[in-house]
Tab-separated table of C-alpha atoms and ligand atoms in Angstrom:
chain	number	residue	atom	x	y	z
Q	1	MET	CA	38.313	89.156	-37.783
Q	2	THR	CA	42.005	89.235	-38.782
Q	3	GLU	CA	42.997	90.931	-42.005
Q	4	THR	CA	43.429	88.909	-45.168
Q	5	ILE	CA	47.098	88.144	-45.960
Q	6	ASN	CA	48.376	88.232	-49.528
Q	7	THR	CA	51.259	86.022	-50.549
Q	8	ASP	CA	52.557	83.906	-53.438
Q	9	VAL	CA	52.064	80.408	-52.097
Q	10	VAL	CA	50.353	78.798	-49.113
Q	11	ILE	CA	51.937	75.527	-48.038
Q	12	VAL	CA	49.518	73.257	-46.157
Q	13	GLY	CA	51.719	71.329	-43.697
Q	14	ALA	CA	55.105	72.183	-42.236
Q	15	GLY	CA	56.554	68.677	-42.350
Q	16	PRO	CA	60.030	68.044	-43.806
Q	17	VAL	CA	58.675	68.202	-47.356
Q	18	GLY	CA	56.836	71.512	-46.832
Q	19	LEU	CA	59.970	72.981	-45.234
Q	20	PHE	CA	62.249	72.038	-48.118
Q	21	ALA	CA	59.719	73.408	-50.595
Q	22	VAL	CA	60.176	76.822	-48.902
Q	23	PHE	CA	63.824	76.607	-49.955
Q	24	GLU	CA	63.159	75.573	-53.572
Q	25	LEU	CA	60.481	78.239	-53.968
Q	26	GLY	CA	62.670	80.827	-52.259
Q	27	LEU	CA	65.428	80.320	-54.821
Q	28	LEU	CA	62.837	81.319	-57.417
Q	29	ASP	CA	61.830	84.448	-55.439
Q	30	ILE	CA	58.505	82.949	-54.399
Q	31	ARG	CA	57.231	83.859	-50.936
Q	32	CYS	CA	55.434	81.372	-48.722
Q	33	HIS	CA	53.161	81.107	-45.738
Q	34	LEU	CA	52.885	77.689	-44.027
Q	35	VAL	CA	49.980	76.480	-41.916
Q	36	ASP	CA	50.200	73.492	-39.594
Q	37	ILE	CA	47.917	72.247	-36.874
Q	38	LEU	CA	50.929	71.228	-34.794
Q	39	SER	CA	52.562	73.780	-32.526
Q	40	LYS	CA	55.989	73.255	-34.091
Q	41	PRO	CA	57.471	72.499	-37.506
Q	42	GLY	CA	58.615	69.038	-38.647
Q	43	GLY	CA	55.500	66.922	-39.151
Q	44	GLN	CA	56.049	63.214	-38.501
Q	45	CYS	CA	59.814	63.693	-37.915
Q	46	SER	CA	59.393	65.921	-34.881
Q	47	GLU	CA	56.077	64.581	-33.618
Q	48	LEU	CA	56.545	60.833	-34.007
Q	49	TYR	CA	60.282	60.163	-33.964
Q	50	PRO	CA	62.395	63.196	-32.927
Q	51	GLU	CA	65.102	61.030	-31.297
Q	52	LYS	CA	65.205	58.224	-33.832
Q	53	PRO	CA	67.956	57.993	-36.462
Q	54	ILE	CA	67.215	58.346	-40.193
Q	55	TYR	CA	69.804	56.692	-42.438
Q	56	ASP	CA	68.571	57.486	-45.932
Q	57	ILE	CA	68.828	61.252	-46.315
Q	58	PRO	CA	71.368	61.796	-49.113
Q	59	GLY	CA	74.603	63.147	-47.734
Q	60	PHE	CA	73.686	62.403	-44.100
Q	61	PRO	CA	74.788	58.893	-43.020
Q	62	LEU	CA	72.773	59.492	-39.863
Q	63	VAL	CA	70.500	62.281	-38.730
Q	64	THR	CA	67.736	62.223	-36.124
Q	65	GLY	CA	64.170	63.241	-36.916
Q	66	GLN	CA	64.572	66.491	-34.964
Q	67	GLY	CA	68.076	67.032	-36.293
Q	68	LEU	CA	66.778	66.949	-39.873
Q	69	VAL	CA	63.994	69.414	-39.019
Q	70	ASP	CA	66.423	71.813	-37.311
Q	71	ASN	CA	68.636	71.710	-40.431
Q	72	LEU	CA	65.701	72.273	-42.766
Q	73	MET	CA	64.610	75.281	-40.662
Q	74	GLU	CA	68.142	76.691	-40.875
Q	75	GLN	CA	68.237	76.086	-44.618
Q	76	CYS	CA	64.960	77.879	-45.386
Q	77	LYS	CA	65.631	80.805	-43.029
Q	78	PRO	CA	67.021	83.208	-45.714
Q	79	PHE	CA	63.592	83.179	-47.361
Q	80	HIS	CA	61.675	84.365	-44.254
Q	81	PRO	CA	58.754	81.957	-44.445
Q	82	VAL	CA	55.784	82.847	-42.215
Q	83	PHE	CA	54.491	80.054	-40.014
Q	84	HIS	CA	50.926	79.757	-38.748
Q	85	HIS	CA	51.137	77.012	-36.155
Q	86	GLY	CA	48.248	75.492	-34.206
Q	87	GLU	CA	45.861	76.204	-37.043
Q	88	MET	CA	44.099	73.830	-39.373
Q	89	VAL	CA	43.509	74.786	-43.015
Q	90	GLU	CA	39.764	74.275	-43.286
Q	91	ARG	CA	38.716	75.782	-46.579
Q	92	LEU	CA	40.339	76.198	-49.942
Q	93	GLU	CA	38.395	78.248	-52.528
Q	94	THR	CA	39.305	79.053	-56.082
Q	95	ILE	CA	39.158	82.775	-56.839
Q	96	GLY	CA	41.079	82.949	-60.094
Q	97	THR	CA	40.941	81.362	-63.549
Q	98	ALA	CA	42.767	78.381	-65.017
Q	99	GLU	CA	45.190	80.803	-66.754
Q	100	HIS	CA	45.722	82.950	-63.662
Q	101	PRO	CA	44.838	80.800	-60.692
Q	102	GLY	CA	44.100	82.395	-57.378
Q	103	PHE	CA	43.062	80.877	-54.105
Q	104	ARG	CA	41.643	81.803	-50.767
Q	105	VAL	CA	42.751	79.672	-47.852
Q	106	THR	CA	40.853	79.853	-44.536
Q	107	THR	CA	42.079	78.421	-41.225
Q	108	ASP	CA	40.022	77.334	-38.241
Q	109	GLY	CA	41.634	80.264	-36.392
Q	110	GLY	CA	39.769	82.650	-38.737
Q	111	GLN	CA	42.849	83.658	-40.771
Q	112	THR	CA	42.365	84.076	-44.519
Q	113	ILE	CA	45.287	84.047	-46.894
Q	114	GLU	CA	45.037	84.790	-50.634
Q	115	CYS	CA	47.669	83.358	-52.908
Q	116	LYS	CA	48.543	82.379	-56.508
Q	117	ALA	CA	49.249	78.722	-55.883
Q	118	VAL	CA	48.662	76.185	-53.109
Q	119	LEU	CA	51.148	73.498	-52.205
Q	120	ILE	CA	49.598	70.647	-50.243
Q	121	ALA	CA	52.339	69.005	-48.176
Q	122	ALA	CA	49.936	67.480	-45.690
Q	123	GLY	CA	51.653	64.113	-45.229
Q	124	GLY	CA	49.435	61.520	-43.650
Q	125	GLY	CA	46.891	64.256	-42.909
Q	126	SER	CA	46.590	66.549	-39.937
Q	127	PHE	CA	47.588	65.393	-36.489
Q	128	GLN	CA	44.513	64.929	-34.318
Q	129	PRO	CA	44.041	63.548	-30.808
Q	130	LYS	CA	43.437	59.809	-30.554
Q	131	LYS	CA	39.973	58.939	-29.323
Q	132	PRO	CA	39.692	56.173	-26.769
Q	133	PRO	CA	37.510	53.240	-27.898
Q	134	ILE	CA	35.086	53.586	-24.944
Q	135	PRO	CA	31.588	52.631	-26.036
Q	136	GLY	CA	29.408	55.716	-26.489
Q	137	VAL	CA	32.238	58.254	-25.969
Q	138	ASP	CA	31.104	60.252	-29.009
Q	139	ALA	CA	27.863	61.328	-27.278
Q	140	TYR	CA	29.873	63.124	-24.570
Q	141	GLU	CA	32.406	64.883	-26.802
Q	142	GLY	CA	32.149	68.628	-26.715
Q	143	HIS	CA	29.931	68.585	-23.600
Q	144	SER	CA	31.867	66.573	-21.035
Q	145	VAL	CA	34.715	64.892	-22.907
Q	146	PHE	CA	37.452	67.110	-24.366
Q	147	TYR	CA	40.760	66.279	-26.061
Q	148	ALA	CA	42.294	69.703	-25.394
Q	149	VAL	CA	41.706	72.537	-22.955
Q	150	ARG	CA	40.718	75.739	-24.737
Q	151	LYS	CA	39.484	77.721	-21.735
Q	152	MET	CA	40.595	76.724	-18.269
Q	153	GLU	CA	37.626	78.511	-16.668
Q	154	ALA	CA	35.315	75.956	-18.209
Q	155	PHE	CA	36.733	73.450	-15.718
Q	156	ALA	CA	36.271	75.572	-12.587
Q	157	GLY	CA	34.276	73.731	-9.934
Q	158	THR	CA	34.039	70.530	-11.978
Q	159	ARG	CA	35.083	66.971	-11.157
Q	160	VAL	CA	37.653	66.156	-13.805
Q	161	LEU	CA	39.012	62.751	-14.781
Q	162	ILE	CA	42.296	63.141	-16.670
Q	163	VAL	CA	43.530	60.011	-18.482
Q	164	GLY	CA	47.103	59.471	-19.631
Q	165	GLY	CA	50.723	59.458	-18.413
Q	166	GLY	CA	52.540	62.005	-20.561
Q	167	ASP	CA	53.238	65.711	-20.271
Q	168	SER	CA	49.762	66.829	-21.428
Q	169	ALA	CA	48.042	64.690	-18.773
Q	170	LEU	CA	50.379	65.831	-16.006
Q	171	ASP	CA	50.411	69.498	-17.026
Q	172	TRP	CA	46.646	69.715	-17.077
Q	173	THR	CA	46.357	67.788	-13.802
Q	174	LEU	CA	48.524	70.420	-12.140
Q	175	ASN	CA	46.842	73.357	-13.884
Q	176	LEU	CA	43.288	72.295	-13.216
Q	177	GLN	CA	43.774	70.952	-9.692
Q	178	PRO	CA	43.559	74.417	-8.001
Q	179	ILE	CA	40.327	75.406	-9.769
Q	180	ALA	CA	38.453	72.128	-10.154
Q	181	GLU	CA	36.313	70.671	-7.367
Q	182	ARG	CA	38.312	67.455	-7.656
Q	183	VAL	CA	40.854	66.111	-10.111
Q	184	THR	CA	41.512	62.395	-10.638
Q	185	LEU	CA	44.455	61.298	-12.745
Q	186	LEU	CA	44.098	57.857	-14.267
Q	187	HIS	CA	46.962	56.005	-15.904
Q	188	ARG	CA	47.391	52.350	-16.751
Q	189	ARG	CA	50.579	51.951	-14.696
Q	190	ASP	CA	52.498	53.703	-11.950
Q	191	ALA	CA	55.167	55.134	-14.246
Q	192	PHE	CA	54.919	58.393	-16.156
Q	193	ARG	CA	56.518	59.713	-19.316
Q	194	ALA	CA	56.199	63.304	-18.140
Q	195	ALA	CA	58.845	65.722	-16.816
Q	196	PRO	CA	60.056	64.430	-13.385
Q	197	HIS	CA	59.188	67.670	-11.564
Q	198	SER	CA	55.571	67.494	-12.742
Q	199	VAL	CA	55.356	63.887	-11.596
Q	200	ASN	CA	56.766	64.898	-8.190
Q	201	SER	CA	54.285	67.771	-7.814
Q	202	MET	CA	51.453	65.428	-8.703
Q	203	ARG	CA	52.601	62.858	-6.123
Q	204	GLU	CA	52.769	65.582	-3.454
Q	205	LEU	CA	49.175	66.602	-4.190
Q	206	VAL	CA	48.101	62.969	-3.939
Q	207	ALA	CA	49.943	62.544	-0.635
Q	208	SER	CA	48.291	65.632	0.844
Q	209	GLY	CA	44.852	64.386	-0.228
Q	210	SER	CA	44.318	67.248	-2.697
Q	211	MET	CA	43.724	64.970	-5.712
Q	212	ASP	CA	43.442	61.292	-6.588
Q	213	LEU	CA	45.631	59.007	-8.637
Q	214	LEU	CA	44.130	55.797	-10.005
Q	215	LEU	CA	45.757	52.973	-11.975
Q	216	GLY	CA	43.607	51.334	-14.618
Q	217	GLN	CA	41.662	51.952	-17.818
Q	218	VAL	CA	38.244	53.417	-18.508
Q	219	THR	CA	35.814	50.768	-19.802
Q	220	ALA	CA	32.460	52.561	-19.671
Q	221	LEU	CA	30.899	55.988	-19.203
Q	222	GLU	CA	27.675	56.820	-17.362
Q	223	GLY	CA	25.497	59.854	-17.957
Q	224	ALA	CA	22.721	61.222	-20.104
Q	225	ASP	CA	22.306	63.742	-22.962
Q	226	GLY	CA	26.015	64.239	-23.313
Q	227	HIS	CA	26.451	65.027	-19.620
Q	228	LEU	CA	28.927	62.723	-17.966
Q	229	GLU	CA	28.160	61.497	-14.435
Q	230	ALA	CA	30.742	58.812	-13.877
Q	231	ALA	CA	33.383	56.626	-15.488
Q	232	VAL	CA	33.957	52.941	-14.777
Q	233	VAL	CA	37.628	52.156	-14.331
Q	234	LYS	CA	38.969	48.632	-14.592
Q	235	HIS	CA	42.136	47.705	-12.727
Q	236	ASP	CA	44.771	45.133	-13.649
Q	237	ASP	CA	43.502	42.729	-10.941
Q	238	GLY	CA	40.094	42.641	-12.635
Q	239	THR	CA	38.263	44.803	-10.071
Q	240	SER	CA	36.482	48.052	-11.055
Q	241	THR	CA	35.992	51.484	-9.542
Q	242	ARG	CA	33.246	53.962	-10.361
Q	243	VAL	CA	34.724	57.471	-10.541
Q	244	VAL	CA	32.171	60.275	-10.188
Q	245	CYS	CA	33.094	62.997	-12.653
Q	246	ASN	CA	31.463	65.461	-15.035
Q	247	ARG	CA	34.462	66.181	-17.240
Q	248	MET	CA	36.950	63.803	-18.860
Q	249	LEU	CA	40.193	64.695	-20.619
Q	250	PRO	CA	41.780	61.700	-22.397
Q	251	PHE	CA	45.385	62.202	-23.600
Q	252	PHE	CA	46.412	59.276	-25.768
Q	253	GLY	CA	48.706	61.044	-28.198
Q	254	LEU	CA	48.035	62.048	-31.787
Q	255	THR	CA	47.134	60.204	-34.941
Q	256	MET	CA	47.009	61.418	-38.535
Q	257	LYS	CA	43.591	61.940	-40.158
Q	258	LEU	CA	43.091	63.251	-43.692
Q	259	GLY	CA	40.821	65.942	-42.248
Q	260	PRO	CA	39.394	68.935	-44.244
Q	261	ILE	CA	41.352	68.142	-47.426
Q	262	ALA	CA	38.571	65.707	-48.365
Q	263	GLY	CA	36.233	68.674	-48.838
Q	264	TRP	CA	38.392	70.729	-51.225
Q	265	GLY	CA	36.975	69.262	-54.428
Q	266	LEU	CA	40.170	67.415	-55.364
Q	267	ASN	CA	40.249	63.956	-56.921
Q	268	LEU	CA	41.197	61.550	-54.160
Q	269	HIS	CA	42.472	58.027	-54.423
Q	270	GLU	CA	42.433	56.092	-51.166
Q	271	ASN	CA	42.812	59.354	-49.235
Q	272	LEU	CA	45.777	60.399	-51.351
Q	273	VAL	CA	45.927	63.171	-53.961
Q	274	PRO	CA	46.850	61.997	-57.471
Q	275	VAL	CA	49.381	64.213	-59.260
Q	276	ASP	CA	51.397	64.123	-62.487
Q	277	THR	CA	55.122	63.410	-62.195
Q	278	GLU	CA	56.343	66.383	-64.171
Q	279	LYS	CA	54.926	69.224	-62.068
Q	280	PHE	CA	53.213	67.429	-59.179
Q	281	GLU	CA	50.075	69.362	-59.921
Q	282	THR	CA	46.599	68.059	-58.977
Q	283	SER	CA	43.547	67.995	-61.227
Q	284	THR	CA	43.012	71.635	-60.267
Q	285	PRO	CA	45.530	73.978	-61.950
Q	286	GLY	CA	47.478	75.913	-59.340
Q	287	ILE	CA	47.051	73.298	-56.599
Q	288	PHE	CA	50.061	71.044	-56.122
Q	289	ALA	CA	50.622	68.083	-53.819
Q	290	ILE	CA	53.997	66.811	-52.643
Q	291	GLY	CA	55.289	64.388	-49.994
Q	292	ASP	CA	53.355	61.599	-48.342
Q	293	ILE	CA	49.961	63.040	-49.332
Q	294	ASN	CA	50.337	62.517	-53.077
Q	295	THR	CA	50.222	59.424	-55.242
Q	296	TYR	CA	51.455	58.515	-58.719
Q	297	PRO	CA	52.741	55.329	-60.354
Q	298	GLY	CA	55.853	54.243	-58.464
Q	299	LYS	CA	55.363	56.613	-55.526
Q	300	LEU	CA	57.532	55.923	-52.484
Q	301	LYS	CA	56.693	57.593	-49.159
Q	302	LEU	CA	60.231	58.754	-48.501
Q	303	ILE	CA	61.466	62.161	-47.408
Q	304	LEU	CA	63.925	62.000	-50.308
Q	305	SER	CA	61.061	61.682	-52.838
Q	306	GLY	CA	59.228	64.624	-51.271
Q	307	PHE	CA	62.292	66.844	-51.657
Q	308	HIS	CA	62.535	66.032	-55.372
Q	309	GLU	CA	58.822	66.667	-55.860
Q	310	GLY	CA	59.129	70.104	-54.244
Q	311	ALA	CA	61.937	71.131	-56.593
Q	312	LEU	CA	59.923	70.193	-59.670
Q	313	ALA	CA	56.657	71.693	-58.457
Q	314	ALA	CA	58.472	74.990	-57.810
Q	315	GLN	CA	59.288	75.261	-61.539
Q	316	LYS	CA	55.615	75.265	-62.535
Q	317	ILE	CA	54.584	77.432	-59.600
Q	318	HIS	CA	57.040	80.036	-60.897
Q	319	ARG	CA	54.948	80.251	-64.096
Q	320	TYR	CA	51.819	81.106	-62.084
Q	321	VAL	CA	53.559	83.625	-59.820
Q	322	TYR	CA	55.663	85.297	-62.549
Q	323	PRO	CA	53.837	84.582	-65.844
Q	324	ASP	CA	56.116	86.980	-67.765
Q	325	LYS	CA	59.481	85.882	-66.402
Q	326	ARG	CA	61.589	83.202	-68.014
Q	327	LEU	CA	63.209	80.739	-65.692
Q	328	THR	CA	66.884	79.871	-66.244
Q	329	PHE	CA	68.447	76.837	-64.649
Q	330	GLN	CA	71.139	77.714	-62.110
Q	331	TYR	CA	73.329	75.961	-59.527
Q	332	THR	CA	73.626	77.262	-55.943
Q	333	THR	CA	77.368	76.521	-56.147
Q	334	SER	CA	78.101	78.875	-59.012
Q	335	SER	CA	75.248	81.345	-59.362
Q	336	THR	CA	75.952	84.654	-57.617
Q	337	ASN	CA	72.308	85.477	-58.158
Q	338	LEU	CA	71.212	82.474	-56.070
Q	339	GLN	CA	73.945	83.087	-53.547
Q	340	LYS	CA	72.690	86.652	-53.007
Q	341	LYS	CA	69.276	85.301	-52.187
Q	342	LEU	CA	70.854	82.898	-49.717
Q	343	GLY	CA	72.766	85.795	-48.144
Q	344	VAL	CA	76.158	84.222	-48.798
Q	345	ALA	CA	77.439	86.247	-51.748
J	1	MET	CA	61.421	29.179	-39.515
J	2	ALA	CA	59.250	29.358	-36.419
J	3	GLN	CA	55.533	28.747	-36.679
J	4	ILE	CA	53.532	31.626	-35.226
J	5	SER	CA	49.788	31.560	-34.615
J	6	PHE	CA	47.739	34.724	-34.651
J	7	ILE	CA	44.249	34.493	-33.109
J	8	ASP	CA	42.036	37.372	-34.159
J	9	SER	CA	39.371	39.090	-32.077
J	10	SER	CA	36.687	36.828	-33.533
J	11	GLY	CA	38.637	33.716	-32.527
J	12	GLN	CA	39.977	32.689	-35.955
J	13	THR	CA	43.516	31.298	-35.918
J	14	ARG	CA	46.076	31.819	-38.703
J	15	THR	CA	49.415	30.051	-38.472
J	16	VAL	CA	52.328	31.297	-40.549
J	17	GLY	CA	56.077	30.792	-40.722
J	18	GLY	CA	58.317	33.519	-39.337
J	19	GLU	CA	61.936	33.963	-40.460
J	20	ASP	CA	64.557	34.050	-37.745
J	21	GLY	CA	65.549	37.639	-37.062
J	22	ALA	CA	62.360	39.137	-38.488
J	23	THR	CA	59.902	40.627	-36.026
J	24	VAL	CA	56.502	39.156	-35.202
J	25	MET	CA	54.972	42.347	-36.710
J	26	GLU	CA	56.871	41.861	-40.010
J	27	THR	CA	55.790	38.248	-40.088
J	28	ALA	CA	52.161	39.357	-39.689
J	29	ILE	CA	52.341	42.054	-42.363
J	30	ARG	CA	54.107	39.774	-44.906
J	31	ASN	CA	51.365	37.226	-44.425
J	32	GLY	CA	48.440	39.634	-44.507
J	33	ILE	CA	47.396	38.957	-40.911
J	34	PRO	CA	44.441	41.242	-40.103
J	35	GLU	CA	44.213	43.474	-36.991
J	36	ILE	CA	47.902	44.447	-37.117
J	37	GLU	CA	48.369	47.925	-38.676
J	38	ALA	CA	51.999	48.819	-37.931
J	39	GLU	CA	51.657	52.382	-39.162
J	40	CYS	CA	55.212	53.347	-38.266
J	41	GLY	CA	56.796	50.330	-39.876
J	42	GLY	CA	58.317	48.907	-36.717
J	43	ALA	CA	59.955	51.975	-35.189
J	44	CYS	CA	58.135	51.614	-31.862
J	45	ALA	CA	56.419	54.913	-32.581
J	46	CYS	CA	52.748	54.124	-33.216
J	47	ALA	CA	51.465	51.327	-30.958
J	48	THR	CA	49.311	49.906	-33.791
J	49	CYS	CA	50.985	46.458	-33.740
J	50	HIS	CA	49.692	45.623	-30.267
J	51	VAL	CA	49.229	41.901	-29.426
J	52	TYR	CA	48.468	39.834	-26.370
J	53	VAL	CA	51.009	37.111	-25.808
J	54	ASP	CA	49.506	33.754	-24.856
J	55	PRO	CA	50.140	33.247	-21.094
J	56	ALA	CA	52.007	30.011	-21.779
J	57	TRP	CA	54.530	31.992	-23.875
J	58	ALA	CA	54.818	35.111	-21.699
J	59	GLU	CA	58.029	34.072	-20.019
J	60	LYS	CA	59.844	33.052	-23.185
J	61	VAL	CA	58.836	36.218	-25.013
J	62	GLY	CA	59.773	38.384	-22.044
J	63	LYS	CA	58.771	41.826	-20.841
J	64	PRO	CA	58.811	45.068	-22.855
J	65	GLN	CA	61.741	47.464	-22.645
J	66	PRO	CA	61.020	50.930	-21.140
J	67	MET	CA	60.611	52.539	-24.582
J	68	GLU	CA	58.020	49.956	-25.529
J	69	GLU	CA	56.231	50.352	-22.143
J	70	ASP	CA	55.965	54.091	-22.874
J	71	MET	CA	54.528	53.417	-26.308
J	72	LEU	CA	52.019	50.920	-24.910
J	73	ASP	CA	50.436	53.894	-23.102
J	74	PHE	CA	48.995	54.820	-26.509
J	75	ALA	CA	47.409	51.417	-27.131
J	76	TRP	CA	43.917	50.412	-26.086
J	77	GLU	CA	42.878	47.776	-23.586
J	78	VAL	CA	46.413	47.075	-22.473
J	79	GLN	CA	46.828	43.952	-20.352
J	80	PRO	CA	49.777	42.572	-18.386
J	81	ASN	CA	50.575	40.294	-21.383
J	82	SER	CA	50.426	43.160	-23.925
J	83	ARG	CA	53.400	43.627	-26.260
J	84	LEU	CA	54.122	45.579	-29.421
J	85	SER	CA	54.777	42.871	-31.980
J	86	CYS	CA	57.443	44.945	-33.807
J	87	GLN	CA	59.585	44.614	-30.680
J	88	ILE	CA	59.473	40.787	-30.605
J	89	LYS	CA	62.176	39.082	-32.653
J	90	VAL	CA	61.439	35.652	-34.085
J	91	THR	CA	63.900	33.000	-32.837
J	92	PRO	CA	63.836	29.200	-33.081
J	93	ASP	CA	62.865	29.292	-29.387
J	94	LEU	CA	59.571	30.898	-30.308
J	95	ASP	CA	58.453	28.061	-32.610
J	96	GLY	CA	54.763	27.538	-31.784
J	97	LEU	CA	54.212	31.052	-30.356
J	98	ILE	CA	50.583	32.101	-29.963
J	99	VAL	CA	49.512	35.763	-29.883
J	100	ARG	CA	46.034	37.321	-29.924
J	101	THR	CA	45.244	40.520	-31.780
J	102	PRO	CA	42.912	43.182	-30.355
J	103	ALA	CA	39.732	44.291	-32.141
J	104	ARG	CA	41.066	47.854	-32.413
J	105	GLN	CA	44.564	49.273	-32.967
J	106	GLY	CA	44.312	52.981	-33.850
R	1	FAD	C1	58.584	56.149	-37.227
R	1	FAD	C2	58.825	56.598	-38.620
R	1	FAD	C3	60.073	56.456	-39.200
R	1	FAD	C4	60.291	56.930	-40.511
R	1	FAD	N1	61.570	56.766	-41.061
R	1	FAD	C5	61.831	57.261	-42.301
R	1	FAD	C6	63.123	57.139	-42.897
R	1	FAD	O1	64.031	56.541	-42.290
R	1	FAD	N2	63.316	57.702	-44.114
R	1	FAD	C7	62.345	58.341	-44.833
R	1	FAD	O2	62.588	58.843	-45.929
R	1	FAD	N3	61.113	58.436	-44.267
R	1	FAD	C8	60.822	57.944	-43.051
R	1	FAD	N4	59.543	58.033	-42.521
R	1	FAD	C9	58.518	58.671	-43.315
R	1	FAD	C10	58.682	60.196	-43.305
R	1	FAD	O3	58.599	60.680	-41.941
R	1	FAD	C11	57.547	60.828	-44.126
R	1	FAD	O4	57.743	60.429	-45.468
R	1	FAD	C12	57.655	62.328	-44.057
R	1	FAD	O5	57.405	62.824	-42.726
R	1	FAD	C13	56.639	62.986	-45.021
R	1	FAD	O6	56.775	64.359	-44.935
R	1	FAD	P1	55.605	65.321	-45.317
R	1	FAD	O7	56.173	66.699	-45.101
R	1	FAD	O8	55.064	64.931	-46.639
R	1	FAD	O9	54.404	65.024	-44.275
R	1	FAD	P2	54.319	64.984	-42.684
R	1	FAD	O10	55.653	64.812	-42.050
R	1	FAD	O11	53.273	63.975	-42.396
R	1	FAD	O12	53.818	66.459	-42.302
R	1	FAD	C14	52.556	66.896	-42.720
R	1	FAD	C15	52.056	68.012	-41.832
R	1	FAD	O13	50.890	68.594	-42.397
R	1	FAD	C16	50.001	68.939	-41.346
R	1	FAD	N5	48.648	69.029	-41.907
R	1	FAD	C17	47.984	68.133	-42.679
R	1	FAD	N6	46.779	68.580	-43.032
R	1	FAD	C18	46.665	69.826	-42.489
R	1	FAD	C19	45.618	70.812	-42.507
R	1	FAD	N7	44.507	70.655	-43.160
R	1	FAD	N8	45.862	71.967	-41.841
R	1	FAD	C20	47.042	72.143	-41.156
R	1	FAD	N9	48.025	71.255	-41.086
R	1	FAD	C21	47.855	70.095	-41.754
R	1	FAD	C22	50.179	67.831	-40.316
R	1	FAD	O14	49.765	68.239	-39.056
R	1	FAD	C23	51.714	67.562	-40.441
R	1	FAD	O15	52.436	68.288	-39.500
R	1	FAD	C24	59.277	57.567	-41.225
R	1	FAD	C25	58.015	57.733	-40.644
R	1	FAD	C26	57.776	57.270	-39.354
R	1	FAD	C27	56.443	57.456	-38.734
R	2	FES	S1	54.791	49.078	-35.788
R	2	FES	FE1	54.571	50.973	-34.829
R	2	FES	S2	54.967	50.523	-32.755
R	2	FES	FE2	55.131	48.601	-33.730
């Protein structure tokens, strides 16, 4: 069991809106920990459209998704935020009072963090693997069908069917091939999105007869009690092949699901968290929601709106973190106090 | 205005007018066509606007660009006539276009 961390604010989600909130909170001397299920910061911008241009960030006629995230990381650096990547916030418990809120946040990695306010910047929800619409696939999940590899040893001596054409599919094909009894890679076409050297290594293994490559799509699974015995693969020409396998790893990218937030006792409206437009606080004092996850009259799901919401939420959070301190309004341009915090004065 | 027909997975046909220059996806969303989700709003980043182009129209509509082919890897039950409807621009040439929508997008 890891030790409980104490901090001012836990930010759920390290998307663009969570990242800018670190900056706004930092200016008010509020320390943050961020938790995100993804392995890197940036939410939708870095996961869904890193290379695509964004044209409506004030002051940036054009910036790419990843470019914006890199800049936000640079901007919040002076405040030393702590990132917990690859972890899902599972539980959120209230441990304080309405006057002096306190919260305990628990991740699926077993980390607990106690804090004075929680800022939910969870966007469209947590990124989770897409599940293929193969009839009956649910019954095999956790026994024979996995969407990620936690322990490689669990695949030793098995017959693995890996489905997909990106880096995850290729990397696991190459990693599991030496230890599995047989690896079959299945993709819908003979072109791969993965790194060229991985594709070359895979093709060499196929040429030497050490693994199989099939083109097509899985249409049915055979087995009993969650134990997979074979997959039926349909090819473009209408013919089918039965692939004998006892493990399947489908890699079809990620999709956003609301996830554990539904169980935190918050009011929800169509999977969004209603907030007021003065403080962006939820129905639970001390829990705030900003960015794509919140809703209020006139809400626009724009990065710009999320930035504004973070700045306003920070004002109220200050009251919870420093109940006795008065907040004075200052500009970063002229306040030496703020500039000291930014390390530029 | 080109007339575009969407046939859903249960076989029901809905015919709507598409403005020149708009995409087939935008035409579907504006007219409340079911079975097109378009989560990413047309950025070719979600594959939830997948359609099957009627074989008679395949040639006129053309083949996907490499970026769209890559994104189609994330769609289900992809066929040789699969396209992402946000990458098909409506032109007068496409008047009468027929596309089918799959039962499942996401
Ligand atoms: C293709 C595309 C193009 C876009 N173009 C524009 C544009 O031009 N301009 C614009 O303003 N907006 C654009 N958007 C929208 C913009 O990306 C979103 O508004 C923005 O990403 C919202 O930021 P966020 O920080 O609120 O949430 P997100 O970016 O969704 O990040 C939320 C993060 O929270 C994590 N998370 C959620 N729940 C949990 C949990 N329980 N535990 C751990 N982690 C969790 C998720 O994994 C995710 O990383 C576009 C979106 C897409 C998909
Ligand atoms: S709308 Fe997302 S790929 Fe077409």
